[in-house]
Coordinates of C-alpha atoms and ligand atoms in Angstrom, one line a residue:
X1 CA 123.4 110.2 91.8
X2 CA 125.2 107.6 89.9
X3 CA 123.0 104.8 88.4
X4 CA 123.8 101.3 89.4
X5 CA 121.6 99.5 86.6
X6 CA 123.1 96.1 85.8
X7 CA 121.7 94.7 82.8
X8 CA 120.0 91.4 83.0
X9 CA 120.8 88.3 81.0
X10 CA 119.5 87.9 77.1
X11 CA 116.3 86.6 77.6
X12 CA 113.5 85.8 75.5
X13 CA 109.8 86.8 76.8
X14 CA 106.5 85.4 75.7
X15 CA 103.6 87.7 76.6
X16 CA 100.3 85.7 76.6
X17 CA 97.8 88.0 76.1
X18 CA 100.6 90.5 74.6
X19 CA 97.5 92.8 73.2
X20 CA 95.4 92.9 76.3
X21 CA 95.3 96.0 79.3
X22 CA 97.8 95.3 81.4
X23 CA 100.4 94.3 78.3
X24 CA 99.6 97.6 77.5
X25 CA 99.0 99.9 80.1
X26 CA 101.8 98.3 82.2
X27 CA 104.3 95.2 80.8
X28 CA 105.1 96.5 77.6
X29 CA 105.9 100.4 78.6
X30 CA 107.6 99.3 81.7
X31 CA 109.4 97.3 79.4
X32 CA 110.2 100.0 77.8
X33 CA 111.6 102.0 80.3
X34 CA 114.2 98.9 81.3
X35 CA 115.5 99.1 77.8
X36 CA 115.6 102.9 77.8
X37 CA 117.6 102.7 81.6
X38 CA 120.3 100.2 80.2
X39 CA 118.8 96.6 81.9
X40 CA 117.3 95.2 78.9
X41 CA 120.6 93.9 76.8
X42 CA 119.5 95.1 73.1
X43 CA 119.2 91.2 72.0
X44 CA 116.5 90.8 74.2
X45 CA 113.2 89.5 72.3
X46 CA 109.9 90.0 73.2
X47 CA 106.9 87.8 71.7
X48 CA 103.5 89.0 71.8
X49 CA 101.2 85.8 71.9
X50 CA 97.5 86.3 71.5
X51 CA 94.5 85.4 69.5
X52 CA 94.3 88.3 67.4
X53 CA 95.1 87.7 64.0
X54 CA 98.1 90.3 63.0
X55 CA 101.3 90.6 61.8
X56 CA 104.8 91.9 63.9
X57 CA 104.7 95.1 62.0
X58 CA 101.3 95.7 63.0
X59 CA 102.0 94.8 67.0
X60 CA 105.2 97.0 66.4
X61 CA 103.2 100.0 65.9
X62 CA 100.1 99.4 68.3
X63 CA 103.0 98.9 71.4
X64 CA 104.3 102.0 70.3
X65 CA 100.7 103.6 70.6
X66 CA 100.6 101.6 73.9
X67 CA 103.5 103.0 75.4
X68 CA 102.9 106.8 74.0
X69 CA 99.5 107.1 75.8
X70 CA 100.7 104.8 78.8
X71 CA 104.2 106.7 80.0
X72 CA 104.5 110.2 81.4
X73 CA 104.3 112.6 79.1
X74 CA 107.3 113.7 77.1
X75 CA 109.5 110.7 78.6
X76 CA 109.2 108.6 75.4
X77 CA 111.8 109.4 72.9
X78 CA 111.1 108.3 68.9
X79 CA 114.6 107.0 68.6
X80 CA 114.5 105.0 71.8
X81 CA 111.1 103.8 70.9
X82 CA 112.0 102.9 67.6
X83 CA 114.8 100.8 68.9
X84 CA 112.7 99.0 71.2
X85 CA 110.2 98.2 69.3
X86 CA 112.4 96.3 66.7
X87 CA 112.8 93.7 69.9
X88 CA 109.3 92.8 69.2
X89 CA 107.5 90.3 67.5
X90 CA 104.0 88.7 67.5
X91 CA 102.5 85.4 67.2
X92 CA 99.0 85.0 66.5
X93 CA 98.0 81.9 68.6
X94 CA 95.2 79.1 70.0
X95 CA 96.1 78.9 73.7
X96 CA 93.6 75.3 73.7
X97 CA 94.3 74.2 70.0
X98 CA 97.7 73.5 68.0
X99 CA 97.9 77.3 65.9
X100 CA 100.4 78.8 66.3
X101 CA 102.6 77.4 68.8
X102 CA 105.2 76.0 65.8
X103 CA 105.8 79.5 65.1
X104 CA 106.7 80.4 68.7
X105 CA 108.5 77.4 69.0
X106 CA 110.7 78.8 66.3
X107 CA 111.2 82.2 67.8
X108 CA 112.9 80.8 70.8
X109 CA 116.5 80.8 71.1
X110 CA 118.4 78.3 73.1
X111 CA 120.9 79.5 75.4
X112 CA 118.9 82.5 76.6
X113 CA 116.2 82.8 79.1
X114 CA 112.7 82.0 78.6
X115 CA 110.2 83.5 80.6
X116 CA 106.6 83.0 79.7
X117 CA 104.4 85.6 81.1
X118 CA 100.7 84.5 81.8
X119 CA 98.8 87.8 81.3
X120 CA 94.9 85.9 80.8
X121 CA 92.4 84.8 82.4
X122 CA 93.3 82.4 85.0
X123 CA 91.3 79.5 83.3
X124 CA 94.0 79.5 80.4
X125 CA 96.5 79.0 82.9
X126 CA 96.6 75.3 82.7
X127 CA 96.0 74.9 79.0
X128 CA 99.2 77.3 78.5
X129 CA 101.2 75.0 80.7
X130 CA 100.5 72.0 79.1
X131 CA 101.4 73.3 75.7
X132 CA 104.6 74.6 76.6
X133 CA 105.1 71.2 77.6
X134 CA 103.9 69.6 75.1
X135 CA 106.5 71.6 72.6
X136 CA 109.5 71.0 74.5
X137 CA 109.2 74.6 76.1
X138 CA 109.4 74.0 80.1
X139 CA 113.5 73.5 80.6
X140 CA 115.2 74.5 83.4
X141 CA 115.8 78.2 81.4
X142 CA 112.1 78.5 81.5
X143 CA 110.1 80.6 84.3
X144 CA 106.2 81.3 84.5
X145 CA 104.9 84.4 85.6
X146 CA 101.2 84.4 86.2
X147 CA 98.8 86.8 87.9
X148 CA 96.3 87.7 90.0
X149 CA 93.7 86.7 90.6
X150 CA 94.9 83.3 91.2
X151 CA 91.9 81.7 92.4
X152 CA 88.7 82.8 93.9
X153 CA 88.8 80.7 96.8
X154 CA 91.2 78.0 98.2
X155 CA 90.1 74.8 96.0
X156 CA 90.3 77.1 92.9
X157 CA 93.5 77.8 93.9
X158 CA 95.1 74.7 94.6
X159 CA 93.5 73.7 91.3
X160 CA 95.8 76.6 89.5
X161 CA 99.1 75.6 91.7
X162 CA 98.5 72.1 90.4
X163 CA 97.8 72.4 86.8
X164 CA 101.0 74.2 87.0
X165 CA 102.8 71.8 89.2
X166 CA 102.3 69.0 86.8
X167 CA 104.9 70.9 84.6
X168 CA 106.6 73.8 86.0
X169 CA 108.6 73.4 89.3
X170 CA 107.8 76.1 92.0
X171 CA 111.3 77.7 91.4
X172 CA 110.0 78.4 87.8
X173 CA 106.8 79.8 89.0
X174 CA 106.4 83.4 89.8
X175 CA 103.4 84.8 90.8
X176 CA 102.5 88.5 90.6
X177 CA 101.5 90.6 93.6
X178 CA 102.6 94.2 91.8
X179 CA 102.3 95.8 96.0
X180 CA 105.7 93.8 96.5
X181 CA 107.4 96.0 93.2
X182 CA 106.4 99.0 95.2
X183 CA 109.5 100.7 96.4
X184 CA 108.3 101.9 99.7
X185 CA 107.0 98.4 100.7
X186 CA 110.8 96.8 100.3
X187 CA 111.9 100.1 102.0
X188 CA 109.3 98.8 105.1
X189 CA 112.0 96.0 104.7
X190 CA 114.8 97.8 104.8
X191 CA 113.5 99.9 107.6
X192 CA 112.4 97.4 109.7
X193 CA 115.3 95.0 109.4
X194 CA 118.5 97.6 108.4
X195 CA 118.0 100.0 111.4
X196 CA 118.6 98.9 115.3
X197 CA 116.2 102.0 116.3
X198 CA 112.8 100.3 115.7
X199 CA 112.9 96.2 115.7
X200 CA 113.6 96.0 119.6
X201 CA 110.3 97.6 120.2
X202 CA 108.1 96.1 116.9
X203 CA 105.8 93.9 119.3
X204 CA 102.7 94.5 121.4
X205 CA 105.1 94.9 124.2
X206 CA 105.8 98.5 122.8
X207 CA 103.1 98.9 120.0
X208 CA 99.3 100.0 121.0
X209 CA 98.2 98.9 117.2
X210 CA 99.0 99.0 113.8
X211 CA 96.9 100.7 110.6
X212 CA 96.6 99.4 107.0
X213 CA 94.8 102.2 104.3
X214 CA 94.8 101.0 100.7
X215 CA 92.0 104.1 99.6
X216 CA 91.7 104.9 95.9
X217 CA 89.3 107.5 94.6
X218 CA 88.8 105.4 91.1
X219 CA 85.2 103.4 90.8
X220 CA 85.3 99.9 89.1
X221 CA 85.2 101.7 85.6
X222 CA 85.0 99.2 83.1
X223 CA 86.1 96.3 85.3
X224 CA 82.8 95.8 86.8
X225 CA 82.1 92.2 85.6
X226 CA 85.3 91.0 87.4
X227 CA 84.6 93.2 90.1
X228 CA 81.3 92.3 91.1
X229 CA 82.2 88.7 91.7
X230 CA 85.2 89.8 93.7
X231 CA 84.5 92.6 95.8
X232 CA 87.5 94.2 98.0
X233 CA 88.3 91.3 100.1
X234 CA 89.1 89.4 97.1
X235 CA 90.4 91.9 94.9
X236 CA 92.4 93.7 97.3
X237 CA 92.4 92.1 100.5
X238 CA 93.5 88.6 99.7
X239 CA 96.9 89.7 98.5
X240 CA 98.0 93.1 98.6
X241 CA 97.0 94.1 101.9
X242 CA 98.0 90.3 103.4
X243 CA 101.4 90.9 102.1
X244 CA 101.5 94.7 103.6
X245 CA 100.4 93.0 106.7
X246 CA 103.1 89.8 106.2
X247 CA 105.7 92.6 106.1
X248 CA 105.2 93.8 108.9
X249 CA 104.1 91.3 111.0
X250 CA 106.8 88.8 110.1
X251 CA 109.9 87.7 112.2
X252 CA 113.4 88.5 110.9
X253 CA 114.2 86.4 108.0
X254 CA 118.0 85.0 108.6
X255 CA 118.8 86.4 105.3
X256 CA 117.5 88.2 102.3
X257 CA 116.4 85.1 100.3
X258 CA 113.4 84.2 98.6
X259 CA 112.4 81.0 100.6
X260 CA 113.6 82.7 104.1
X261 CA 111.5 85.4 103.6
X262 CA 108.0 83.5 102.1
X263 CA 109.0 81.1 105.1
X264 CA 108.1 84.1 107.7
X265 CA 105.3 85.5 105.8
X266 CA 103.6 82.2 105.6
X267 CA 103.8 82.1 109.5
X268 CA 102.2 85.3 109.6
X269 CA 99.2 84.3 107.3
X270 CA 98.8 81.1 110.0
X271 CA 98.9 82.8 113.0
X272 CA 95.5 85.4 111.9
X273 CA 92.8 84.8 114.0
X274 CA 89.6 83.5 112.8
X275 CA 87.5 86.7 112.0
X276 CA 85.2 88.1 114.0
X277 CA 82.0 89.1 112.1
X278 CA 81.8 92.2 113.9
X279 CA 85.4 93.3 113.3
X280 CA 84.6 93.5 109.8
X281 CA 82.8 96.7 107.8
X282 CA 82.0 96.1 104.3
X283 CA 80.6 99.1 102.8
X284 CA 79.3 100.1 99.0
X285 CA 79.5 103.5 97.5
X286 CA 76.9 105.5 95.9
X287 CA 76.5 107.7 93.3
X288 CA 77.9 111.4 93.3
X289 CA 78.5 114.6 90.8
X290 CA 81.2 112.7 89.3
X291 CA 79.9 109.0 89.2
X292 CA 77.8 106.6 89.0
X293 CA 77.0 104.3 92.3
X294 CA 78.7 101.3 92.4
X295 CA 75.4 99.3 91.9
X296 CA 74.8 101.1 88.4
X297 CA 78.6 101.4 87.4
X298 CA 78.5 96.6 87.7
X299 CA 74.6 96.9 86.4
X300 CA 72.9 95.2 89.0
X301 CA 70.7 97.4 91.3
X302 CA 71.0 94.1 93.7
X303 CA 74.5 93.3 94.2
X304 CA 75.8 93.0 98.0
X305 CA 79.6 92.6 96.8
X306 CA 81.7 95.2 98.9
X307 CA 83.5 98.5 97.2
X308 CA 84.9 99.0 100.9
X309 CA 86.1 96.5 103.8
X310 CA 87.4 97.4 107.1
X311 CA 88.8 94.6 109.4
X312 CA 90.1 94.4 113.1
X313 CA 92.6 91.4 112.6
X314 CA 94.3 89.4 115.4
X315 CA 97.7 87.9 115.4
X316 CA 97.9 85.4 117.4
X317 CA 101.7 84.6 118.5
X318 CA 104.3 85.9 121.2
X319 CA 105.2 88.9 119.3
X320 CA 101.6 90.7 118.4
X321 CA 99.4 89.0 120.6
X322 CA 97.3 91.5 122.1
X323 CA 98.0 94.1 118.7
X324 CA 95.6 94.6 116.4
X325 CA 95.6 95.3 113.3
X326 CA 92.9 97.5 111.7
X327 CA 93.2 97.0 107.7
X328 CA 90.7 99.5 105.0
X329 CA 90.5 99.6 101.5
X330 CA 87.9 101.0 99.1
X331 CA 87.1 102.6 95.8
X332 CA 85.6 106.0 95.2
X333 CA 87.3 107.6 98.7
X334 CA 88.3 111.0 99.8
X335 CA 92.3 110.9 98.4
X336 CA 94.4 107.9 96.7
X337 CA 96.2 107.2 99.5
X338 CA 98.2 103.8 100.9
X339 CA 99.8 103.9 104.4
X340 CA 101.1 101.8 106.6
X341 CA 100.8 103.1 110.5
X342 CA 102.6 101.8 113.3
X343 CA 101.1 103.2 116.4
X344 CA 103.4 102.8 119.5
X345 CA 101.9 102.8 123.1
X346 CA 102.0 105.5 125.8
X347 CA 104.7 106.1 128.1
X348 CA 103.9 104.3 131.4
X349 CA 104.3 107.6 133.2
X350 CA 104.7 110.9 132.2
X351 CA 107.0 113.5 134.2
X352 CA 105.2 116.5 133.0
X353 CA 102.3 115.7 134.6
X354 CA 98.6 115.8 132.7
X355 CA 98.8 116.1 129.5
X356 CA 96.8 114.9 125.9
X357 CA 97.8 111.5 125.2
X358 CA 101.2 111.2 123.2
X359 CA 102.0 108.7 121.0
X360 CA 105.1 107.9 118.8
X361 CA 103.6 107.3 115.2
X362 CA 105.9 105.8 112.8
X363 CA 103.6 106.2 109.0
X364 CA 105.1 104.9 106.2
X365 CA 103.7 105.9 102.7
X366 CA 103.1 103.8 99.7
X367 CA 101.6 106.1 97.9
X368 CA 101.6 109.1 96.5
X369 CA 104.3 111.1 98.0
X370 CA 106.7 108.0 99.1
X371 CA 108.2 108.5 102.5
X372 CA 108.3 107.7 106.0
X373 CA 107.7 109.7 108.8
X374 CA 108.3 109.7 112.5
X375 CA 106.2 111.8 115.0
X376 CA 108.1 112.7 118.0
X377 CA 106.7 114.4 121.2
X378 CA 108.6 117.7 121.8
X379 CA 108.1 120.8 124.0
X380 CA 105.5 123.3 122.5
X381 CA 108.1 126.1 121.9
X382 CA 107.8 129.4 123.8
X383 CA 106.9 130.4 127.2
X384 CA 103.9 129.0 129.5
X385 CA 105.5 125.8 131.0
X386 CA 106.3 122.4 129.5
X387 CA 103.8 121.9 127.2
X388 CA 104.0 118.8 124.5
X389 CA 103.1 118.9 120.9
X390 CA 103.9 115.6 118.5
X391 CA 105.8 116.7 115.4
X392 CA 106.6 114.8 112.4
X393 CA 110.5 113.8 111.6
X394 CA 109.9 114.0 107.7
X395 CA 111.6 112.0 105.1
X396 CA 110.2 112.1 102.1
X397 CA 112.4 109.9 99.9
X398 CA 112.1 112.5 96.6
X399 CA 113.5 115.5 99.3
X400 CA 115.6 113.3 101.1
X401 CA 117.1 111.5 97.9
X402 CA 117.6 114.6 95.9
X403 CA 116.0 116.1 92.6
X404 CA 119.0 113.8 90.6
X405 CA 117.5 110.4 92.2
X406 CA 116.6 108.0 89.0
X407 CA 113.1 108.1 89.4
X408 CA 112.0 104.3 91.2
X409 CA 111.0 101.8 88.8
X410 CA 107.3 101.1 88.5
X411 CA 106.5 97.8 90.3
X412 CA 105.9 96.2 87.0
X413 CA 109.2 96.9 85.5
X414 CA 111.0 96.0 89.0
X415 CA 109.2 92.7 89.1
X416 CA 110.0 91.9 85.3
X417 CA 113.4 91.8 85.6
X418 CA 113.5 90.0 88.8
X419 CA 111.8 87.2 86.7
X420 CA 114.9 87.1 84.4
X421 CA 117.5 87.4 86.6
X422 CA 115.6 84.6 88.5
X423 CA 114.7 86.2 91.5
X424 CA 111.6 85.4 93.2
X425 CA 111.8 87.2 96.8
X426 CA 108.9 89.6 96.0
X427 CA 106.7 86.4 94.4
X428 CA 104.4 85.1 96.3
X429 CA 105.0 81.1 96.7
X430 CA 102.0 78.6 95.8
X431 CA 101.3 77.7 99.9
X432 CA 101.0 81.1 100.7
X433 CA 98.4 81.8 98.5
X434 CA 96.8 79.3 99.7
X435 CA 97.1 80.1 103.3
X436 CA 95.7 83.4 102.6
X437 CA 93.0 81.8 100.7
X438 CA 92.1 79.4 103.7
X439 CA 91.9 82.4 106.3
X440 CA 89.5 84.6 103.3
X441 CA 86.9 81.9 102.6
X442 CA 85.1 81.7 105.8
X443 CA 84.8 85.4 105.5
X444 CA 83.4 85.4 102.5
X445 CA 81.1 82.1 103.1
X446 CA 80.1 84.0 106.4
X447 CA 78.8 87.2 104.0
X448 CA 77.0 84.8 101.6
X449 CA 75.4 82.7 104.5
X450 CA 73.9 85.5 106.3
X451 CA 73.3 87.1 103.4
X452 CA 75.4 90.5 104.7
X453 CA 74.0 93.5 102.9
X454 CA 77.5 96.0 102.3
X455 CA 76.5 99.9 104.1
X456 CA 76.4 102.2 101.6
X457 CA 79.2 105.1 102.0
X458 CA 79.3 108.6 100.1
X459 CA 81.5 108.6 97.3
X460 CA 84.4 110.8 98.2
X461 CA 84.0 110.2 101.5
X462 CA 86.1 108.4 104.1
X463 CA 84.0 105.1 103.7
X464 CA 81.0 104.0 106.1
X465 CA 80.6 105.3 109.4
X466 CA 80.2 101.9 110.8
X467 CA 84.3 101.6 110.0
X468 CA 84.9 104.7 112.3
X469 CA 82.6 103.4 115.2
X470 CA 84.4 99.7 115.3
X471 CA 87.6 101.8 115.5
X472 CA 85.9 104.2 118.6
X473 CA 84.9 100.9 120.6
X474 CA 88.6 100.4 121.2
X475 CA 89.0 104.2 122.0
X476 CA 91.4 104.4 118.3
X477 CA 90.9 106.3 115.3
X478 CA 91.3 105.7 111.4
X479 CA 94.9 107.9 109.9
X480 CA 93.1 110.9 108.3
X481 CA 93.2 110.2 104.1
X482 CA 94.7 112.7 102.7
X483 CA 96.4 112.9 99.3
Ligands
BG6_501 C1 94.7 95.8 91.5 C2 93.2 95.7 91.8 O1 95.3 94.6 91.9 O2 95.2 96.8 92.3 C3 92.5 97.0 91.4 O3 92.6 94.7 91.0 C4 93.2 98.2 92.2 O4 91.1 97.0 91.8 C5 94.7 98.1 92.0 O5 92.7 99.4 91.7 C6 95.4 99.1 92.8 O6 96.8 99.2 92.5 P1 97.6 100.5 92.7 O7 99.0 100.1 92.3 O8 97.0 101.6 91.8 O9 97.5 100.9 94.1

């Protein structure tokens, strides 16, 4: 297959935080692999910003360290790396105080574009914005990329859109949800809007109900202090599964354009119900062979934040009324596995007289294993009558694809370069964020009020029994999690 990369403009990109995890583990390799595939033009720049005192040489080799242990192994060539890395430089600087920021100021070049990429803690964000006013660096070639979490709750949230308001206009502000990079969740896109076979019957007219499975099998590893006051519904909940959910809920867009689109999914986000306290599981996972529980892996034998949530969510317009949707994520679960379920009803009579329940099944999956699949009802081949069996129509984009496909870019590197070339579909606008803050809080005020205590769940498991039981009540059950 013939690649179609089409390099981006000459920019010049500030990394805030350009020594910290995700500068590592994901920025700066995916990075690198856009330079490697062509997109990044060779003047390109790329400034590491952070407190640490060190020199370009010195952030020159640990990037190189960072994408070596960070990219698939043997993909990293010395030569390409080499050449990438002389595109780097570093700046040691105060984000709050007046060191450094000269220096910056006279590593950017006019003419090119500036993106500044936000990679702190959210409390920063502000101070950041005001000194890249304050030193002439917020013109119209400058964009802001910033990430989660952005806020905790909806007043901390409007607090972070209007620090950056004050100097950054929302077409400069792009903020991260890396589930909109994945390829498969623009292919729900593409599916759902670039076929005639399945929008004529996307509505509870034709679909019984609809499944959301973000599992993973990691714990909260190191990340406990952040997780702990977070918990799934905030760390997970709150944006990537919202914006699964958007996707598929939303109407049509007229066209493929940034505001058209975040125009639909904000309707979306408006039209959930109020939840239901007992549509919601919240579950906590204990200790195993390979793990601590979560309680000792955050350190306090006490906390009641959620590893696991379950929800039964409502829709409340002409097109889903009537639909729910059942949405689960956790940590520590059987398989890593995200999928996306449509579940279409029953046919209102059946000419072959009694048989099992058949349902068409459309699944389409995130991850691993990208693909979609369609389960069709066919005749049990062989003699002894018409019998039906439900097969899958497989396409699993690496078969269907071929081995020579360019391997998808990582949502990271995707997302990067729609920053330069000024793109901001897959962003997620400042109301929406708050919309989906507005609908989370009273969940999470709920939790606190009553003092909800989270049921514990084996690790490796498929999460707490409780979540199967809410599903039986409607006479459904969960996707099996399988890798
Ligand atoms: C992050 C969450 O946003 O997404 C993590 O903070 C989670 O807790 C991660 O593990 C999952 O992302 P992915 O791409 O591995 O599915």
């Amino acid at each position: 297959m013939v690649s179609r990369v089409i390099p981006v403009d000459v920019f010049d990109l500030v990394i805030f935080g350009g020594t910290g995890d995700l500068a590592r583990r994901k920025i700066l390799p995916g990075l690198f692999r856009r330079f490697c595939a062509g997109q990044m033009q060779p003047e390109a720049q790329i400034i590491g910003a952070a407190r640490a005192e060190m020199d370009s040489a010195e952030y020159r080799e640990m990037v190189a360290d960072a994408v070596r242990e960070f990219s698939a192994e043997g993909s990293v060539g010395d030569e390409d790396l080499a050449q990438f890395v002389e595109r780097l430089h570093y700046v040691p600087i105060d984000a709050r105080g007046e060191s450094g920021w000269s220096d910056l100021v006279s590593h950017m070049r006019p003419g090119v574009v500036h993106a500044f990429y936000f990679s702190v803690a959210p409390s920063l964000f502000g101070d950041l914005a005001e000194r890249l006013n304050i030193h002439g660096l917020t013109n119209d070639a400058s964009r802001i990329v910033v990430e989660k979490p952005f806020g905790r709750d909806l007043e901390s949230a409007r607090a972070l859109n209007r620090d950056l308001a004050a100097y950054f206009d929302e077409s400069q502000i792009y903020r991260i949800d890396h589930y909109l990079g994945k390829e498969t969740v623009q292919n729900l896109m593409a599916v759902r809007f670039g076929n005639m076979l399945f929008e004529p019957l996307w509505n509870s007219q034709y679909v019984d109900h609809i499944q959301i499975t973000v599992a993973e099998t990691v714990g909260v590893g190191g990340r406990g202090d952040y997780y702990d006051k977070s918990g799934a519904m905030r760390d997970m909940v709150q944006n990537h599964l919202m914006q699964l959910l958007c996707l598929i809920a939303m109407e049509p867009p007229s066209k493929f354009d940034p505001d058209a689109v975040r125009d639909e999914k904000l309707k979306v986000i408006r039209a959930l119900d109020k939840m239901d306290p007992h549509h919601i599981v919240r579950g906590q996972y204990e200790a195993s062979d390979d793990g601590p529980s979560y309680r000792e892996a955050v350190g306090d034998p006490r906390s009641r934040t959620e590893s696991y949530v379950a929800m039964k969510v409502g829709v409340s317009n002409w097109r889903w009324a009537g639909t729910p949707f059942y949405l689960r994520t956790g940590k520590r679960l059987k398989a890593r596995s995200s999928e996306i379920t449509v579940v279409f009803k029953e046919l209102n009579h059946s000419i072959f007289g009694e048989q099992e329940d058949h349902h068409n099944v459309l699944s389409i999956r995130l991850q691993p294993n990208e693909g979609i699949t369609l389960g069709v009802t066919i005749k049990e081949p062989g003699p002894g009558g018409m019998r039906l069996i439900d097969v899958p129509l497989d396409m699993s984009f690496a078969q269907a694809l071929g081995d020579d496909a360019d391997a998808p870019p990582d949502a990271y590197e995707r997302l990067i370069m729609d920053v330069i070339r000024g793109n901001q579909t897959l962003f997620m606008r400042g109301d929406e964020v708050e919309a989906a803050w507005a609908w989370t809080d009273p969940i999470i005020k709920g939790w606190e009020e009553r003092g909800d205590v989270p049921k514990l769940y084996e690790s490796g498991s498929d999460g707490p029994v409780d979540a199967v039981q809410m599903l039986a009540r409607d006479t459904r059950v969960w996707r099996k999690v399988s890798p």
